[in-house]
Every structure is written in structure tokens, then in C-alpha cells.
Amino acid sequence: MTDDTLFSISSRPINPADLIKKVEHRNCGAITTFIGTVREMTHGKKTLRLEYQAYEKMAVKKLEEIGSEMEEKWPGTITAITHRTGMLDISDIAVVIAVSSPHRKAAYEANEYAIERIKEIVPIWKKEYWEDGTKWIGDQLENTPYEKGFPEKGEK
Amino acid sequence: MTDDTLFSISSRPINPADLIKKVEHRNCGAITTFIGTVREMTHGKKTLRLEYQAYEKMAVKKLEEIGSEMEEKWPGTITAITHRTGMLDISDIAVVIAVSSPHRKAAYEANEYAIERIKEIVPIWKKEYWEDGTKWIGDQLENTPYEKGFPEKGEK
Amino acid sequence: MIKVLFFARLQDEAGTEALEAQKAGQTVQEIKAWLKEEYQLSSLDQAMAAVNEEFANNEDTLSDGDTIAFIPPVSGG
Amino acid sequence: MIKVLFFARLQDEAGTEALEAQKAGQTVQEIKAWLKEEYQLSSLDQAMAAVNEEFANNEDTLSDGDTIAFIPPVSGG
């Protein structure tokens, strides 16, 4: 993760403070951050760890595309996103989204938009490790992003 | 600011990382933070600095009350809030709200609820310093929280 | 004896953060009226009262040792 | 020559991250059909195709030097 890049994929631990620093400026009055962490229990099932894989080159492009969408929808916001790859333990940070804005409403809305779009169009996959096996998530029923929101070719 | 207190008023700079640490736990999958900073320009007028004053004892009580409301509305969320007092420069942090939750939707909603409630019921005031004068905000038309949302006596 | 606290603009108007007064047994309303007369606090009517850190009604009566605070519209965050 | 990339479950099924093939001039659809036959990729139908890092349609034709990636439903965040 280089310090001057707003959108990145990183195989090393993410520090939310780095992203906050990237988006803060004199005319922002609000910064929201979203920190996605590895949760131990999901529907009563215990996760041991998670592995994230990314199509890195395309993922960065798609994160930048989300940034452009946000700039258009919420003028004046600045966004930084870093997504982790590799093997993560419980409580490790998988993704951080920081959004600065002159006013708070846009900072919340834009931030939530970013995570929803990440889950729709950014080529990153997670593999769950349970006590009784592993599975790549996303090609199962529990996650069917293609039914809605999937971008047409060339859509911005 | 002591490290084990979820709700506090502080006359010293706030570090968002401290609040994130207070709310993170094994079964959270999402942490949202709101960082309120001092903005230079508002409606074309330049702010030089801000001063925050709190009725500290009551402010802490009211922050705790907001925390109870959130726990009831969004079970499983954990919230930490620190609000700054004293003289702040442009870009200084006035308030940090951190909310952890098993799922992201609640983390966003609860966080936004917290800042709205702070602006309604927590006895903290800001004084704007401009090039041509100063003014306590809140007793002017630009801020009339008493018209809605003001708690009845004893309301939780 | 009760304690009276002022904040923000009211503090500037009153010229003090706090004062003590022999007003136990009086209502919030009565204390307000007295303060307005005594200190010419033009913005007191826009303030809420809190007794012992809880928002109070005009009809509430102060007891000896109570603290009444006047809370102008808040502007934290 | 084109480059083919596999991710997540598809990578496990294909047993490789990437391969090269003499498929310039073919459509996404035709390459999919070939891969399904050649590698028995049961989940290929649930994957989107991306050509040079942009989502592509089945009718798009690959040129020499292009990279086609198969993108199973994503699960980042």
C-alpha cells in the first residue's frame, strides 16, 4: 500500500489511520470509516480464518470506478479504500473505506454505497475456513450478486 | 480520557484508533467510525477556530443514555463516543463515534443515530471564531434543536 | 442553598459560570424569573433547565443541595 | 495467443491460476465452451467474463494478446 494511492489492494495489515489521513482536508467536517473485520460466528457456525483472493489489477480499476461514481453522486467527498488479500485471522481487518465530506449526511451515504458496490463489482473472493472444511463464498446461494446490480459491460 | 470508558469528554486530542479498539471484538464484522472535524469554510464564511464547552457531568450521562438507546435499537452493537472540549484549530477532531456490530447495516444506522442524538440532547456548545467576531452557535436560527427531538424529562 | 450553572452564551451574559442562591423550595419557573430580573439574561427563555443533570420541567421544585443548569440549544458534534 | 485467468473456486477446479491458448479471434462464448469441455469447470456458467479487466459479453471477440478472466460471483468486503 503506497501512501498516495486512494484505492488499493494490500497483502499486509491495514491501518485505518492511514486511510483517514488520505481523505482529511481543511474543508471536510466529517469523515466516516467502515472497517470490515473477520467475524468468528455466522449463523451459529464458527469461522477459523478467512482467505481473500483478488484479481488485483481489475480490483483496483473497479475500486477507482466506485470512487468516480461517488464523486459524481456526492460532490465534494473524497474516498480511500484498501482491501486486504491473503490469510486473515478472527478480528483482522479485511477492508477499510474512508470518506470525507463537508457535511456528515454525504459521508455516511457515500460510505455505505462504497461497501455495497464493492460486494457487487470488485473481483475479490473470500474462502471460509471452518472446523469441518473450507469453501469459496460467492458461488453459493448465500451470495448471488449477479441477480442485481451487476454492471453491464462498459457501464460506469 | 481513560481507556476503559466508552463515553467521555476530553480536553485532549482524540485518537480514532483508541475508540476503534474499545468496540472491536471477535463477533463483530463491521466497525463504523464518525469523525467530526473543524471545517474551514461554511456557506462561504471562513472559520478560524472553534471552542467547545461542555456541561461535562451531564454530557457524559447523556452520551451513556444514547448508548443505551442504541443497544436497545440495534442489539449486539457496541458504541464508544468521545467529544472534545476547548479550543480547536481547522481539521482538529471534535468528536469520534465508533460502533461495532456483527453486520454492517446496523453499524451505519446506529452511528448516524448517535451523531443526530448528540446534536439534540448532549449539553455541548461550540463558539465560532471568524475574522470579524465570535458567536456561540445553537442559540441562533441556524441551530434550533428544540423544535424536534428534544427529550421530555426522564425520557430514555 | 442551590447551585446555578450557566453555559455558552448564558455564561457570557451572566458573567459567571456558577452561583449559589437560597432558592430551595422554589420551582424552576420561579428561579428563571428571578434570574431574568437579577441578571438580565436575554436568552434564558431559549434555554432548557436541568436539575441534577436531568432535563427538568418548569414546575419542578428545587431541594436544598440541588444543582440547576441552564442549557442553551446545544451545538456539539 | 490469449491469456486465461481463473480465480477462487474456478482456480481450484482448473488446477491453475492461468494458462495461454491459441484462441485469438474466438468469442467469449466459444472460449467458455472450449474450457468447459477441456477442464470440466462446473461453475463456469456462474462466472462473468472480463476481457482486459473490463466485464465482457459472450459475443465479444478476443484479439491476440488479450487477457480473459473468469470472475465467479464476488465476495469481497
Short mmCIF file of C-alpha atoms in Angstrom, two decimals:
data_model
loop_
_atom_site.label_atom_id
_atom_site.label_comp_id
_atom_site.label_asym_id
_atom_site.label_seq_id
_atom_site.Cartn_x
_atom_site.Cartn_y
_atom_site.Cartn_z
CA MET A 1 0.00 0.00 0.00
CA THR A 2 1.62 3.23 -1.09
CA ASP A 3 0.65 6.31 0.83
CA ASP A 4 -0.57 8.40 -2.09
CA THR A 5 -2.94 5.86 -3.60
CA LEU A 6 -6.60 6.23 -2.75
CA PHE A 7 -7.63 2.77 -3.98
CA SER A 8 -5.53 -0.25 -3.31
CA ILE A 9 -5.28 -3.95 -2.62
CA SER A 10 -2.84 -4.95 0.08
CA SER A 11 -1.42 -8.22 1.32
CA ARG A 12 -0.33 -6.51 4.56
CA PRO A 13 -2.40 -5.43 7.58
CA ILE A 14 -4.45 -2.27 7.00
CA ASN A 15 -4.22 0.64 9.41
CA PRO A 16 -7.45 2.71 9.37
CA ALA A 17 -5.45 5.79 10.41
CA ASP A 18 -3.60 5.71 7.08
CA LEU A 19 -6.86 5.95 5.15
CA ILE A 20 -8.26 8.67 7.39
CA LYS A 21 -5.13 10.70 6.67
CA LYS A 22 -5.59 10.27 2.93
CA VAL A 23 -9.06 11.82 2.89
CA GLU A 24 -8.84 14.57 5.51
CA HIS A 25 -8.65 18.19 4.34
CA ARG A 26 -9.46 21.67 5.54
CA ASN A 27 -12.97 21.77 4.18
CA CYS A 28 -14.17 18.47 5.44
CA GLY A 29 -16.30 18.48 8.54
CA ALA A 30 -16.99 14.76 8.60
CA ILE A 31 -15.01 11.62 7.97
CA THR A 32 -16.70 8.24 8.10
CA THR A 33 -14.81 5.00 8.07
CA PHE A 34 -16.03 1.49 7.56
CA ILE A 35 -13.83 -1.29 8.87
CA GLY A 36 -14.76 -4.79 7.81
CA THR A 37 -13.36 -7.38 10.18
CA VAL A 38 -13.32 -11.16 10.30
CA ARG A 39 -16.21 -12.30 12.47
CA GLU A 40 -15.98 -15.55 14.35
CA MET A 41 -19.62 -16.69 14.42
CA THR A 42 -22.02 -16.58 11.47
CA HIS A 43 -25.45 -18.19 11.91
CA GLY A 44 -24.03 -20.27 14.73
CA LYS A 45 -21.12 -21.57 12.65
CA LYS A 46 -17.57 -20.87 13.79
CA THR A 47 -15.14 -19.41 11.30
CA LEU A 48 -11.49 -20.23 11.99
CA ARG A 49 -9.98 -17.88 9.42
CA LEU A 50 -10.65 -16.35 6.03
CA GLU A 51 -8.62 -16.17 2.87
CA TYR A 52 -9.12 -13.33 0.41
CA GLN A 53 -8.05 -13.57 -3.20
CA ALA A 54 -8.22 -10.66 -5.63
CA TYR A 55 -7.84 -10.15 -9.34
CA GLU A 56 -5.68 -7.28 -8.26
CA LYS A 57 -5.32 -5.25 -11.42
CA MET A 58 -9.05 -5.32 -12.14
CA ALA A 59 -9.98 -4.86 -8.49
CA VAL A 60 -8.04 -1.60 -8.30
CA LYS A 61 -9.72 -0.42 -11.51
CA LYS A 62 -13.14 -1.26 -10.07
CA LEU A 63 -12.40 0.49 -6.79
CA GLU A 64 -11.39 3.58 -8.77
CA GLU A 65 -14.61 3.27 -10.73
CA ILE A 66 -16.59 3.21 -7.47
CA GLY A 67 -14.66 6.32 -6.43
CA SER A 68 -15.72 8.07 -9.64
CA GLU A 69 -19.33 7.09 -9.10
CA MET A 70 -19.19 8.52 -5.58
CA GLU A 71 -17.62 11.77 -6.70
CA GLU A 72 -20.46 12.20 -9.12
CA LYS A 73 -23.20 11.29 -6.66
CA TRP A 74 -21.74 13.17 -3.67
CA PRO A 75 -19.66 16.08 -4.97
CA GLY A 76 -17.04 17.20 -2.52
CA THR A 77 -16.47 13.78 -0.98
CA ILE A 78 -13.04 12.18 -1.07
CA THR A 79 -12.77 8.41 -0.76
CA ALA A 80 -9.99 5.97 0.06
CA ILE A 81 -10.43 2.21 0.02
CA THR A 82 -7.98 -0.57 0.81
CA HIS A 83 -8.90 -4.23 0.63
CA ARG A 84 -6.75 -6.92 2.13
CA THR A 85 -5.73 -10.19 0.48
CA GLY A 86 -4.27 -13.38 1.91
CA MET A 87 -4.97 -15.31 5.08
CA LEU A 88 -6.79 -13.45 7.86
CA ASP A 89 -7.48 -14.38 11.46
CA ILE A 90 -10.55 -13.52 13.52
CA SER A 91 -10.76 -9.74 14.10
CA ASP A 92 -8.28 -8.96 11.32
CA ILE A 93 -9.29 -6.12 9.04
CA ALA A 94 -10.43 -7.14 5.55
CA VAL A 95 -11.39 -3.75 4.19
CA VAL A 96 -11.32 -0.10 5.19
CA ILE A 97 -13.34 2.63 3.50
CA ALA A 98 -12.75 6.25 4.49
CA VAL A 99 -14.91 9.06 3.15
CA SER A 100 -14.50 12.74 3.92
CA SER A 101 -17.15 15.32 3.17
CA PRO A 102 -18.02 18.88 4.10
CA HIS A 103 -21.24 17.55 5.67
CA ARG A 104 -21.98 14.36 7.53
CA LYS A 105 -25.00 13.04 5.64
CA ALA A 106 -22.99 12.53 2.46
CA ALA A 107 -20.14 10.93 4.38
CA TYR A 108 -22.46 8.22 5.72
CA GLU A 109 -24.38 7.65 2.49
CA ALA A 110 -21.32 7.55 0.28
CA ASN A 111 -19.50 5.19 2.62
CA GLU A 112 -22.37 2.70 2.68
CA TYR A 113 -22.66 2.97 -1.10
CA ALA A 114 -18.98 2.04 -1.40
CA ILE A 115 -19.25 -1.20 0.57
CA GLU A 116 -22.38 -2.24 -1.32
CA ARG A 117 -20.65 -1.64 -4.67
CA ILE A 118 -17.54 -3.50 -3.53
CA LYS A 119 -19.73 -6.50 -2.88
CA GLU A 120 -21.22 -6.20 -6.36
CA ILE A 121 -18.45 -5.42 -8.81
CA VAL A 122 -14.97 -5.76 -7.31
CA PRO A 123 -13.28 -9.08 -8.18
CA ILE A 124 -12.33 -10.22 -4.70
CA TRP A 125 -13.28 -13.55 -3.20
CA LYS A 126 -13.21 -14.99 0.25
CA LYS A 127 -12.68 -18.58 1.30
CA GLU A 128 -14.11 -19.58 4.65
CA TYR A 129 -12.20 -22.00 6.85
CA TRP A 130 -14.40 -23.87 9.29
CA GLU A 131 -13.60 -26.77 11.60
CA ASP A 132 -15.18 -29.16 9.08
CA GLY A 133 -13.92 -27.75 5.81
CA THR A 134 -13.44 -24.79 3.52
CA LYS A 135 -15.47 -23.10 0.83
CA TRP A 136 -15.12 -20.23 -1.59
CA ILE A 137 -18.02 -17.93 -0.83
CA GLY A 138 -19.90 -16.20 -3.60
CA ASP A 139 -20.67 -19.10 -5.89
CA GLN A 140 -23.14 -20.40 -3.35
CA LEU A 141 -26.71 -19.42 -2.73
CA GLU A 142 -25.71 -17.24 0.22
CA ASN A 143 -24.26 -14.68 -2.13
CA THR A 144 -25.82 -14.04 -5.52
CA PRO A 145 -24.69 -10.57 -6.55
CA TYR A 146 -25.37 -11.24 -10.22
CA GLU A 147 -29.08 -11.06 -9.73
CA LYS A 148 -28.99 -7.33 -9.19
CA GLY A 149 -26.58 -4.51 -9.57
CA PHE A 150 -24.13 -6.28 -11.75
CA PRO A 151 -22.69 -3.83 -14.23
CA GLU A 152 -23.25 -4.09 -17.94
CA LYS A 153 -20.11 -4.12 -19.97
CA GLY A 154 -18.69 -0.62 -20.10
CA GLU A 155 -21.11 0.72 -17.52
CA LYS A 156 -19.53 3.34 -15.30
CA MET B 1 -9.84 10.01 28.54
CA THR B 2 -9.40 6.71 30.31
CA ASP B 3 -9.09 3.64 28.17
CA ASP B 4 -11.95 1.65 29.62
CA THR B 5 -14.64 4.31 29.36
CA LEU B 6 -16.96 4.06 26.39
CA PHE B 7 -18.41 7.56 26.74
CA SER B 8 -16.25 10.51 27.57
CA ILE B 9 -15.50 14.18 27.24
CA SER B 10 -11.87 15.08 26.69
CA SER B 11 -9.87 18.27 26.65
CA ARG B 12 -7.07 16.48 24.81
CA PRO B 13 -6.78 15.43 21.15
CA ILE B 14 -8.86 12.38 20.28
CA ASN B 15 -7.28 9.43 18.50
CA PRO B 16 -9.87 7.47 16.48
CA ALA B 17 -7.78 4.31 16.89
CA ASP B 18 -8.43 4.37 20.64
CA LEU B 19 -12.19 4.26 20.08
CA ILE B 20 -11.96 1.58 17.43
CA LYS B 21 -10.05 -0.56 19.92
CA LYS B 22 -12.76 -0.06 22.54
CA VAL B 23 -15.53 -1.51 20.37
CA GLU B 24 -13.80 -4.29 18.45
CA HIS B 25 -14.49 -7.88 19.44
CA ARG B 26 -14.50 -11.38 17.95
CA ASN B 27 -18.08 -11.33 16.79
CA CYS B 28 -18.13 -8.00 15.10
CA GLY B 29 -17.83 -7.97 11.36
CA ALA B 30 -18.19 -4.23 10.92
CA ILE B 31 -16.94 -1.15 12.70
CA THR B 32 -18.05 2.28 11.57
CA THR B 33 -16.49 5.46 12.83
CA PHE B 34 -17.64 9.02 12.50
CA ILE B 35 -15.00 11.69 12.91
CA GLY B 36 -16.28 15.24 13.18
CA THR B 37 -13.58 17.74 12.25
CA VAL B 38 -13.35 21.52 12.25
CA ARG B 39 -14.19 22.74 8.74
CA GLU B 40 -12.70 25.95 7.46
CA MET B 41 -15.44 27.22 5.12
CA THR B 42 -19.17 27.24 5.90
CA HIS B 43 -21.50 28.94 3.45
CA GLY B 44 -18.55 30.95 2.15
CA LYS B 45 -17.55 32.16 5.59
CA LYS B 46 -14.11 31.33 6.94
CA THR B 47 -13.84 29.80 10.39
CA LEU B 48 -10.53 30.48 12.17
CA ARG B 49 -11.08 28.13 15.09
CA LEU B 50 -13.79 26.65 17.27
CA GLU B 51 -14.21 26.43 21.01
CA TYR B 52 -16.24 23.65 22.57
CA GLN B 53 -17.69 23.89 26.04
CA ALA B 54 -19.45 21.02 27.79
CA TYR B 55 -21.52 20.54 30.90
CA GLU B 56 -19.26 17.59 31.39
CA LYS B 57 -21.05 15.60 34.05
CA MET B 58 -24.40 15.80 32.27
CA ALA B 59 -22.82 15.35 28.84
CA VAL B 60 -21.31 12.01 29.87
CA LYS B 61 -24.68 10.94 31.28
CA LYS B 62 -26.41 11.87 28.04
CA LEU B 63 -23.80 10.05 25.94
CA GLU B 64 -24.38 6.97 28.07
CA GLU B 65 -28.10 7.40 27.56
CA ILE B 66 -27.58 7.48 23.79
CA GLY B 67 -25.54 4.31 24.16
CA SER B 68 -28.45 2.62 25.96
CA GLU B 69 -30.87 3.72 23.27
CA MET B 70 -28.59 2.25 20.63
CA GLU B 71 -28.18 -1.03 22.44
CA GLU B 72 -31.94 -1.36 22.53
CA LYS B 73 -32.48 -0.36 18.89
CA TRP B 74 -29.54 -2.32 17.48
CA PRO B 75 -28.84 -5.29 19.77
CA GLY B 76 -25.28 -6.54 19.53
CA THR B 77 -23.78 -3.16 18.70
CA ILE B 78 -21.11 -1.67 20.96
CA THR B 79 -20.57 2.08 20.92
CA ALA B 80 -17.82 4.41 22.09
CA ILE B 81 -18.05 8.19 21.88
CA THR B 82 -15.55 10.86 22.85
CA HIS B 83 -16.26 14.55 22.44
CA ARG B 84 -13.54 17.16 22.66
CA THR B 85 -13.68 20.41 24.62
CA GLY B 86 -11.55 23.54 24.48
CA MET B 87 -10.02 25.44 21.58
CA LEU B 88 -9.73 23.60 18.27
CA ASP B 89 -7.97 24.52 15.03
CA ILE B 90 -9.08 23.74 11.50
CA SER B 91 -9.03 19.96 10.87
CA ASP B 92 -8.87 19.13 14.57
CA ILE B 93 -11.19 16.36 15.69
CA ALA B 94 -14.24 17.47 17.68
CA VAL B 95 -15.96 14.12 18.11
CA VAL B 96 -15.40 10.47 17.34
CA ILE B 97 -18.14 7.83 17.35
CA ALA B 98 -17.19 4.18 16.89
CA VAL B 99 -19.81 1.45 16.55
CA SER B 100 -19.12 -2.24 16.15
CA SER B 101 -21.73 -4.71 15.04
CA PRO B 102 -21.96 -8.25 13.72
CA HIS B 103 -23.42 -6.81 10.50
CA ARG B 104 -22.72 -3.63 8.61
CA LYS B 105 -26.20 -2.19 8.20
CA ALA B 106 -26.64 -1.71 11.94
CA ALA B 107 -23.16 -0.23 12.26
CA TYR B 108 -24.02 2.53 9.80
CA GLU B 109 -27.51 3.21 11.11
CA ALA B 110 -26.52 3.24 14.75
CA ASN B 111 -23.55 5.51 14.10
CA GLU B 112 -25.67 8.08 12.28
CA TYR B 113 -28.27 7.88 15.03
CA ALA B 114 -25.58 8.68 17.59
CA ILE B 115 -24.43 11.90 15.94
CA GLU B 116 -28.02 13.06 15.46
CA ARG B 117 -28.78 12.45 19.11
CA ILE B 118 -25.61 14.17 20.23
CA LYS B 119 -26.78 17.24 18.38
CA GLU B 120 -30.14 17.02 20.13
CA ILE B 121 -29.56 16.17 23.75
CA VAL B 122 -25.92 16.38 24.79
CA PRO B 123 -25.04 19.64 26.58
CA ILE B 124 -22.06 20.72 24.49
CA TRP B 125 -21.76 24.06 22.75
CA LYS B 126 -19.45 25.46 20.15
CA LYS B 127 -18.28 29.01 19.70
CA GLU B 128 -17.23 30.02 16.20
CA TYR B 129 -14.28 32.34 15.75
CA TRP B 130 -14.38 34.26 12.48
CA GLU B 131 -12.20 37.08 11.21
CA ASP B 132 -14.92 39.54 12.21
CA GLY B 133 -16.07 38.17 15.53
CA THR B 134 -17.24 35.21 17.57
CA LYS B 135 -20.56 33.63 18.35
CA TRP B 136 -21.92 30.77 20.42
CA ILE B 137 -23.77 28.57 17.97
CA GLY B 138 -27.04 26.98 18.92
CA ASP B 139 -28.94 29.96 20.25
CA GLN B 140 -29.18 31.31 16.71
CA LEU B 141 -31.61 30.46 13.98
CA GLU B 142 -29.05 28.23 12.29
CA ASN B 143 -29.48 25.65 15.00
CA THR B 144 -32.84 25.07 16.63
CA PRO B 145 -32.73 21.56 18.05
CA TYR B 146 -35.53 22.26 20.48
CA GLU B 147 -38.13 22.19 17.75
CA LYS B 148 -37.86 18.45 17.41
CA GLY B 149 -36.34 15.55 19.18
CA PHE B 150 -35.80 17.24 22.46
CA PRO B 151 -36.33 14.73 25.22
CA GLU B 152 -39.11 15.02 27.70
CA LYS B 153 -37.91 14.95 31.25
CA GLY B 154 -36.99 11.44 32.20
CA GLU B 155 -37.31 10.11 28.67
CA LYS B 156 -34.82 7.39 27.92
CA MET C 1 -28.98 26.61 49.14
CA ILE C 2 -28.99 25.60 45.46
CA LYS C 3 -26.32 25.84 42.81
CA VAL C 4 -26.94 27.51 39.44
CA LEU C 5 -24.81 26.75 36.36
CA PHE C 6 -24.57 28.76 33.15
CA PHE C 7 -23.11 27.71 29.81
CA ALA C 8 -22.17 29.19 26.46
CA ARG C 9 -23.92 32.48 25.70
CA LEU C 10 -25.73 32.44 29.02
CA GLN C 11 -22.41 32.21 30.81
CA ASP C 12 -21.18 35.26 28.92
CA GLU C 13 -24.38 37.15 29.76
CA ALA C 14 -24.34 36.19 33.41
CA GLY C 15 -20.64 36.93 33.67
CA THR C 16 -20.13 33.78 35.71
CA GLU C 17 -20.11 30.01 35.35
CA ALA C 18 -21.91 29.32 38.57
CA LEU C 19 -23.55 30.89 41.57
CA GLU C 20 -25.23 29.78 44.76
CA ALA C 21 -28.57 31.05 45.99
CA GLN C 22 -31.09 30.49 48.80
CA LYS C 23 -33.77 29.17 46.44
CA ALA C 24 -34.54 25.72 47.79
CA GLY C 25 -38.30 25.16 47.67
CA GLN C 26 -38.78 27.28 44.56
CA THR C 27 -39.78 25.95 41.15
CA VAL C 28 -37.66 26.08 38.01
CA GLN C 29 -40.09 28.69 36.72
CA GLU C 30 -39.60 30.89 39.77
CA ILE C 31 -35.83 30.62 39.62
CA LYS C 32 -35.90 31.56 35.94
CA ALA C 33 -37.99 34.64 36.68
CA TRP C 34 -35.62 35.69 39.43
CA LEU C 35 -32.54 35.22 37.22
CA LYS C 36 -34.05 37.16 34.36
CA GLU C 37 -34.74 40.08 36.63
CA GLU C 38 -31.45 39.90 38.51
CA TYR C 39 -29.06 39.21 35.63
CA GLN C 40 -30.89 40.43 32.51
CA LEU C 41 -30.37 37.10 30.78
CA SER C 42 -31.97 37.78 27.40
CA SER C 43 -31.53 34.22 26.13
CA LEU C 44 -32.79 32.38 29.22
CA ASP C 45 -36.15 31.70 27.60
CA GLN C 46 -34.47 29.70 24.85
CA ALA C 47 -32.68 27.52 27.40
CA MET C 48 -33.80 24.24 28.89
CA ALA C 49 -33.32 23.65 32.58
CA ALA C 50 -31.62 20.60 34.01
CA VAL C 51 -31.81 19.67 37.66
CA ASN C 52 -29.03 17.37 38.85
CA GLU C 53 -28.07 16.60 35.23
CA GLU C 54 -31.56 15.65 34.08
CA PHE C 55 -33.80 17.83 31.95
CA ALA C 56 -36.47 19.38 34.17
CA ASN C 57 -39.89 20.98 33.77
CA ASN C 58 -40.85 24.48 34.80
CA GLU C 59 -43.00 23.05 37.60
CA ASP C 60 -40.23 21.02 39.23
CA THR C 61 -39.22 22.20 42.68
CA LEU C 62 -35.61 22.53 43.80
CA SER C 63 -34.43 21.00 47.04
CA ASP C 64 -31.55 22.03 49.21
CA GLY C 65 -28.28 20.93 47.61
CA ASP C 66 -29.72 20.63 44.09
CA THR C 67 -27.93 21.94 41.04
CA ILE C 68 -29.90 23.69 38.34
CA ALA C 69 -28.19 24.21 34.99
CA PHE C 70 -29.44 26.26 32.08
CA ILE C 71 -28.84 24.58 28.77
CA PRO C 72 -28.95 26.81 25.69
CA PRO C 73 -29.73 24.95 22.45
CA VAL C 74 -26.83 22.55 22.10
CA SER C 75 -24.36 22.57 19.22
CA GLY C 76 -21.95 19.72 19.82
CA GLY C 77 -20.83 17.23 17.23
CA MET D 1 -2.26 -16.20 -28.20
CA ILE D 2 -4.58 -15.16 -25.38
CA LYS D 3 -4.20 -15.44 -21.65
CA VAL D 4 -6.88 -17.05 -19.44
CA LEU D 5 -7.14 -16.32 -15.70
CA PHE D 6 -9.05 -18.30 -13.09
CA PHE D 7 -10.00 -17.26 -9.56
CA ALA D 8 -11.45 -18.72 -6.39
CA ARG D 9 -13.37 -21.95 -6.93
CA LEU D 10 -12.68 -21.89 -10.66
CA GLN D 11 -8.98 -21.79 -9.94
CA ASP D 12 -9.31 -24.86 -7.73
CA GLU D 13 -11.32 -26.66 -10.42
CA ALA D 14 -8.95 -25.74 -13.23
CA GLY D 15 -5.95 -26.61 -11.09
CA THR D 16 -4.17 -23.50 -12.32
CA GLU D 17 -4.25 -19.73 -11.99
CA ALA D 18 -3.58 -19.00 -15.62
CA LEU D 19 -2.99 -20.56 -18.99
CA GLU D 20 -2.25 -19.44 -22.52
CA ALA D 21 -4.08 -20.64 -25.61
CA GLN D 22 -4.24 -20.06 -29.37
CA LYS D 23 -7.76 -18.63 -29.20
CA ALA D 24 -7.39 -15.17 -30.72
CA GLY D 25 -10.38 -14.47 -32.96
CA GLN D 26 -12.77 -16.53 -30.87
CA THR D 27 -15.67 -15.14 -28.87
CA VAL D 28 -16.03 -15.29 -25.10
CA GLN D 29 -18.80 -17.82 -25.66
CA GLU D 30 -16.57 -20.08 -27.75
CA ILE D 31 -13.73 -19.91 -25.23
CA LYS D 32 -16.14 -20.79 -22.44
CA ALA D 33 -17.41 -23.81 -24.37
CA TRP D 34 -13.84 -24.97 -25.00
CA LEU D 35 -12.85 -24.55 -21.34
CA LYS D 36 -15.90 -26.42 -20.10
CA GLU D 37 -15.09 -29.35 -22.33
CA GLU D 38 -11.36 -29.29 -21.72
CA TYR D 39 -11.31 -28.65 -17.97
CA GLN D 40 -14.75 -29.75 -16.72
CA LEU D 41 -15.31 -26.42 -14.99
CA SER D 42 -18.71 -26.99 -13.40
CA SER D 43 -19.06 -23.43 -12.09
CA LEU D 44 -18.00 -21.61 -15.27
CA ASP D 45 -21.61 -20.80 -16.13
CA GLN D 46 -21.98 -18.82 -12.92
CA ALA D 47 -18.92 -16.73 -13.72
CA MET D 48 -18.75 -13.43 -15.58
CA ALA D 49 -16.01 -12.92 -18.12
CA ALA D 50 -13.70 -9.92 -18.11
CA VAL D 51 -11.50 -9.05 -21.05
CA ASN D 52 -8.53 -6.85 -20.21
CA GLU D 53 -10.04 -6.05 -16.80
CA GLU D 54 -13.46 -4.99 -18.08
CA PHE D 55 -16.60 -7.07 -17.88
CA ALA D 56 -17.31 -8.58 -21.28
CA ASN D 57 -20.25 -10.08 -23.16
CA ASN D 58 -20.45 -13.57 -24.61
CA GLU D 59 -20.30 -12.12 -28.13
CA ASP D 60 -17.07 -10.19 -27.61
CA THR D 61 -14.15 -11.43 -29.66
CA LEU D 62 -10.65 -11.82 -28.27
CA SER D 63 -7.61 -10.41 -30.01
CA ASP D 64 -4.05 -11.59 -29.84
CA GLY D 65 -2.51 -10.55 -26.51
CA ASP D 66 -5.86 -10.14 -24.72
CA THR D 67 -6.43 -11.47 -21.22
CA ILE D 68 -9.74 -13.12 -20.40
CA ALA D 69 -10.54 -13.65 -16.74
CA PHE D 70 -13.40 -15.64 -15.30
CA ILE D 71 -14.99 -13.94 -12.35
CA PRO D 72 -17.10 -16.10 -10.04
CA PRO D 73 -19.68 -14.16 -8.01
CA VAL D 74 -17.58 -11.85 -5.88
CA SER D 75 -17.47 -11.92 -2.09
CA GLY D 76 -15.17 -9.15 -1.00
CA GLY D 77 -15.86 -6.69 1.77
#
